CSV table of C-alpha atoms in Angstrom, one decimal:
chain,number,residue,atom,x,y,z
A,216,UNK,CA,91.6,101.1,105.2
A,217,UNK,CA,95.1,102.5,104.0
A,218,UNK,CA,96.8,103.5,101.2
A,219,UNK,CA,99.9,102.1,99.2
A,220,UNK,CA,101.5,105.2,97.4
A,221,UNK,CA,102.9,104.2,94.3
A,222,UNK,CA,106.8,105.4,95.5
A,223,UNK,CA,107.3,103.3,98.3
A,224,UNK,CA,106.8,99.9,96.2
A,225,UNK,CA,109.6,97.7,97.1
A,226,UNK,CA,111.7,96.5,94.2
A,227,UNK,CA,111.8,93.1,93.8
A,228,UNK,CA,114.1,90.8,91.4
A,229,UNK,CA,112.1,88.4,88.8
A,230,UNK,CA,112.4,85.2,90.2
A,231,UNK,CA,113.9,83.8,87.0
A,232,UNK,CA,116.5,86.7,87.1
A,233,UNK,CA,114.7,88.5,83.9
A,234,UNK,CA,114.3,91.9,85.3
A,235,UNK,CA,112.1,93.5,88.7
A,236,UNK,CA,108.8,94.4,90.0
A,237,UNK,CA,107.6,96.5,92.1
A,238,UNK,CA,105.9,94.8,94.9
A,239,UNK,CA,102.7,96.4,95.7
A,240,UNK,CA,101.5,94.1,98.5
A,241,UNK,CA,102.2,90.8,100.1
A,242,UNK,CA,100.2,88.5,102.6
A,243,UNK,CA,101.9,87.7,105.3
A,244,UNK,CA,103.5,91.1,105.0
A,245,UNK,CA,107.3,89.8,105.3
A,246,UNK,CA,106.6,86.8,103.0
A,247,UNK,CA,108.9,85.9,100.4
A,248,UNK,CA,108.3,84.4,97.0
A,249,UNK,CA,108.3,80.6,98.3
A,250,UNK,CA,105.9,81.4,101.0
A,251,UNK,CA,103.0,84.3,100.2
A,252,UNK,CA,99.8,83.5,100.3
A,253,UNK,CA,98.8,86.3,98.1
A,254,UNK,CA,100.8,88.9,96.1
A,255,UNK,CA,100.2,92.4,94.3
A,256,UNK,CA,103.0,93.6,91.8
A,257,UNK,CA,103.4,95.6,89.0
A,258,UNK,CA,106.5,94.4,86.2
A,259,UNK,CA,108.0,96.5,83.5
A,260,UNK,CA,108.4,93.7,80.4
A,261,UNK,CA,111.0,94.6,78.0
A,262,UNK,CA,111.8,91.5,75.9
A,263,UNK,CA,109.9,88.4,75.1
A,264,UNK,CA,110.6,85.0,76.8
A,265,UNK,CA,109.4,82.8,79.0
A,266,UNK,CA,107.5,83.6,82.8
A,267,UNK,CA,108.3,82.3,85.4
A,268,UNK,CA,106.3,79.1,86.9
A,269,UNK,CA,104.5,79.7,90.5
A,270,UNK,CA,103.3,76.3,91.1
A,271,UNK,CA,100.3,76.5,93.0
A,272,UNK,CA,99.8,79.6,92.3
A,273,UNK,CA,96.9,81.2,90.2
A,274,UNK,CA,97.3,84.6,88.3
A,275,UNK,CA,95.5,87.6,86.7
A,276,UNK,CA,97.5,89.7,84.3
A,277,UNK,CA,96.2,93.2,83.7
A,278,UNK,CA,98.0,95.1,81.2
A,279,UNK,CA,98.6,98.7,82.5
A,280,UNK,CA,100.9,100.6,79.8
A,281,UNK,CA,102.3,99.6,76.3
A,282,UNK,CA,100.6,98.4,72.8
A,283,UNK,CA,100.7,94.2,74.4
A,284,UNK,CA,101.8,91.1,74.9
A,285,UNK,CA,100.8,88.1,73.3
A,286,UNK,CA,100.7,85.1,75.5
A,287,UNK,CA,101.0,81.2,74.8
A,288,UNK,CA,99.5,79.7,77.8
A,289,UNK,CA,99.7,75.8,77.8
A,290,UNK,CA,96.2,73.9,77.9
A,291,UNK,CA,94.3,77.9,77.1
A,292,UNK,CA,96.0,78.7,73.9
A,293,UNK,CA,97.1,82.1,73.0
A,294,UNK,CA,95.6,84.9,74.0
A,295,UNK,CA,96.7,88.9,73.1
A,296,UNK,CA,97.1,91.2,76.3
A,297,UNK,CA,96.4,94.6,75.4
A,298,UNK,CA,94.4,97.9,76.3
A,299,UNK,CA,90.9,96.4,75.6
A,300,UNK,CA,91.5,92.7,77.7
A,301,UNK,CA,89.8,92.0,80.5
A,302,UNK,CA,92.4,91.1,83.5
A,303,UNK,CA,93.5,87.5,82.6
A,304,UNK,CA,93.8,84.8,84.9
A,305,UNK,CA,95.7,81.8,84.3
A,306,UNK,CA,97.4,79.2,86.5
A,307,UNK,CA,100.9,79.8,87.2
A,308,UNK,CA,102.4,76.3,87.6
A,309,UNK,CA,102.1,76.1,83.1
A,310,UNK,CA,104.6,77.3,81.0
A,311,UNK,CA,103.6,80.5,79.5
A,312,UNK,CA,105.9,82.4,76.8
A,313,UNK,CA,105.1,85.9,76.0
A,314,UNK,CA,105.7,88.1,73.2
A,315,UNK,CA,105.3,92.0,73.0
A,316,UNK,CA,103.5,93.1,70.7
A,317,UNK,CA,105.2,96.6,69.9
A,318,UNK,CA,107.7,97.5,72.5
A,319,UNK,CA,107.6,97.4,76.3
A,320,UNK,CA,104.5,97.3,78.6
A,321,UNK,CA,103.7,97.3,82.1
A,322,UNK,CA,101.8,95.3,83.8
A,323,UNK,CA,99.5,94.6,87.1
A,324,UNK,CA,100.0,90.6,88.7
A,325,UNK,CA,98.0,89.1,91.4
A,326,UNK,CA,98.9,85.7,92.5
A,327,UNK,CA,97.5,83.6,95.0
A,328,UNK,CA,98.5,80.3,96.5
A,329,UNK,CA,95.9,77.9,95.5
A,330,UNK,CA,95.0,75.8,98.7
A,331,UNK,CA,94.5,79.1,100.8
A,332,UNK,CA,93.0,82.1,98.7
A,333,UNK,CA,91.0,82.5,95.8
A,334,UNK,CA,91.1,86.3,94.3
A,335,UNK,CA,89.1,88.3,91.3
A,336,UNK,CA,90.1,91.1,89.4
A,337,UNK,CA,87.4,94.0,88.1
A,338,UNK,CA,88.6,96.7,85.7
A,339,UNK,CA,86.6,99.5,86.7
A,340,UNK,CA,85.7,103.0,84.7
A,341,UNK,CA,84.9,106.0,86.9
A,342,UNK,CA,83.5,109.2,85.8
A,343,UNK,CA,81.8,110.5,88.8
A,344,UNK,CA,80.4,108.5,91.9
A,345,UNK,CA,80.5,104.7,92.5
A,346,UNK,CA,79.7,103.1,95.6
A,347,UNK,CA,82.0,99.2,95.7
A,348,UNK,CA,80.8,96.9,98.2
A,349,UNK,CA,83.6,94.6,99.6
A,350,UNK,CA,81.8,91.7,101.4
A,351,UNK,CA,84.6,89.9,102.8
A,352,UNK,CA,88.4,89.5,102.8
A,353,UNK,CA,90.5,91.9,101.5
A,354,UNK,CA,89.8,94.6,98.5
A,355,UNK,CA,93.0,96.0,96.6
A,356,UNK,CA,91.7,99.0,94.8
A,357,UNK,CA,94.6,100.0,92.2
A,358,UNK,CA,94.3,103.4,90.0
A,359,UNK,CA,95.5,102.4,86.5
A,360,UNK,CA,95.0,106.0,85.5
A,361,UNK,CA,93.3,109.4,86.5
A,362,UNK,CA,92.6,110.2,90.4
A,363,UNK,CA,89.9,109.6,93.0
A,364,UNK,CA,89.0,109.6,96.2
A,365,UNK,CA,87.7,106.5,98.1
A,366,UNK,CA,86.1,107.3,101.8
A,367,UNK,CA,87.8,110.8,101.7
A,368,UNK,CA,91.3,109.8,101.0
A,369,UNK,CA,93.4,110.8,97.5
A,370,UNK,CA,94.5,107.3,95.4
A,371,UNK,CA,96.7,108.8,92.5
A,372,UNK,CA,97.9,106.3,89.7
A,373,UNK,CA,99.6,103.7,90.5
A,374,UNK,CA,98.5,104.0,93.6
A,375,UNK,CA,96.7,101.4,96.1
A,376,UNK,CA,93.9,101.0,98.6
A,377,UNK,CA,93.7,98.3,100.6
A,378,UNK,CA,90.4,97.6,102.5
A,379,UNK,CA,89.1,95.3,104.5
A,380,UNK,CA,84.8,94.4,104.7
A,381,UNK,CA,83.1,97.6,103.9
A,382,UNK,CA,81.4,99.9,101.7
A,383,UNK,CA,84.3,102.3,99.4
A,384,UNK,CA,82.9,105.2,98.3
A,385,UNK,CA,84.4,106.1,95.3
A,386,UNK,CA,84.4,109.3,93.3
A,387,UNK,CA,86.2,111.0,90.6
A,388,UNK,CA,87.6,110.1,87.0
A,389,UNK,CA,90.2,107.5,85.9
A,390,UNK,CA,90.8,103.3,85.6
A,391,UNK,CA,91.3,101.1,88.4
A,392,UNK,CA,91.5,97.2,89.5
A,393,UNK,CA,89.7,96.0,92.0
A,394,UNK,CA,91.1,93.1,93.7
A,395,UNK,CA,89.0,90.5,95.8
A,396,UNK,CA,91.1,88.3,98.1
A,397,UNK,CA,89.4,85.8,99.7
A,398,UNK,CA,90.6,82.5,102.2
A,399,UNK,CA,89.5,79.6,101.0
């Protein structure tokens, strides 16, 4: 187990040259975008327009700051992104246009390549104690907001856990992701 702090993200340009994210975590570690098997990120969205495709790649979208973004996924329809959604998932290889709702917004990506992981993304509430146990693979915890401390160590927002089969003992107050990575 190990934590990502939030200021040592590697900035990373959009691969259709739109603007950057901050790459939170890659598998294999010096993967580039053509070759990771899975990927952790958080983007800064400043204007509508299209996303990039991934193909073979499957996505969750978790919005993180701003009013939202409204999304037109081909073959799922259109679907708003905002402070109440769930994480959506959607495949990357469709065209997808997005539209913000009422200014910028910041959001959480994972992406996984198809024929080798499959991943889940749990928005969690914490207000106390919470015990998470991670069966297999790899756990990403994120803190969207607030603090807490997982096994003993301090995860401040933004910040990120990563965790391999285990039990995370989680306490204090705030929003997080958890990300399930599994090989498929």
């Amino acid at each position: 187990m190990h934590i990502i702090k939030a200021e040592t993200y590697r900035q990373v340009p959009w691969k259709n040259g739109g603007g950057t994210t901050a790459e939170i975590a890659v598998f294999p570690p010096d993967a580039m975008m053509a070759d990771f098997d899975w990927r952790l990120s958080m983007a800064d969205v400043a204007s509508d327009g299209p996303f990039s495709t991934f193909p073979g790649i499957d996505r969750t979208l978790t919005l993180l700051e701003g009013k939202g973004m409204d999304l037109a996924v081909e073959g799922q329809g259109d679907v708003r992104l905002d402070d109440q959604t769930p994480p959506f998932a959607f495949p990357g290889d469709v065209p997808v246009m997005a539209r913000l709702v009422e200014g910028a917004i910041r959001d959480l990506n994972v992406m996984t390549r198809r024929e080798r992981f499959v991943h889940t993304v749990e928005a969690i509430a914490l207000d106390g104690h919470r015990d998470v146990s991670v069966e297999g693979g790899t756990a990403l915890l994120f803190c969207r907001e607030g603090r807490a401390e997982v096994n003993g160590a301090a995860l401040g927002r933004f910040d990120t856990l990563v965790s391999g089969a285990g039990t995370l003992h989680l306490s204090g107050q705030g929003r997080f992701c958890l990300v399930l990575l599994q090989e498929v």
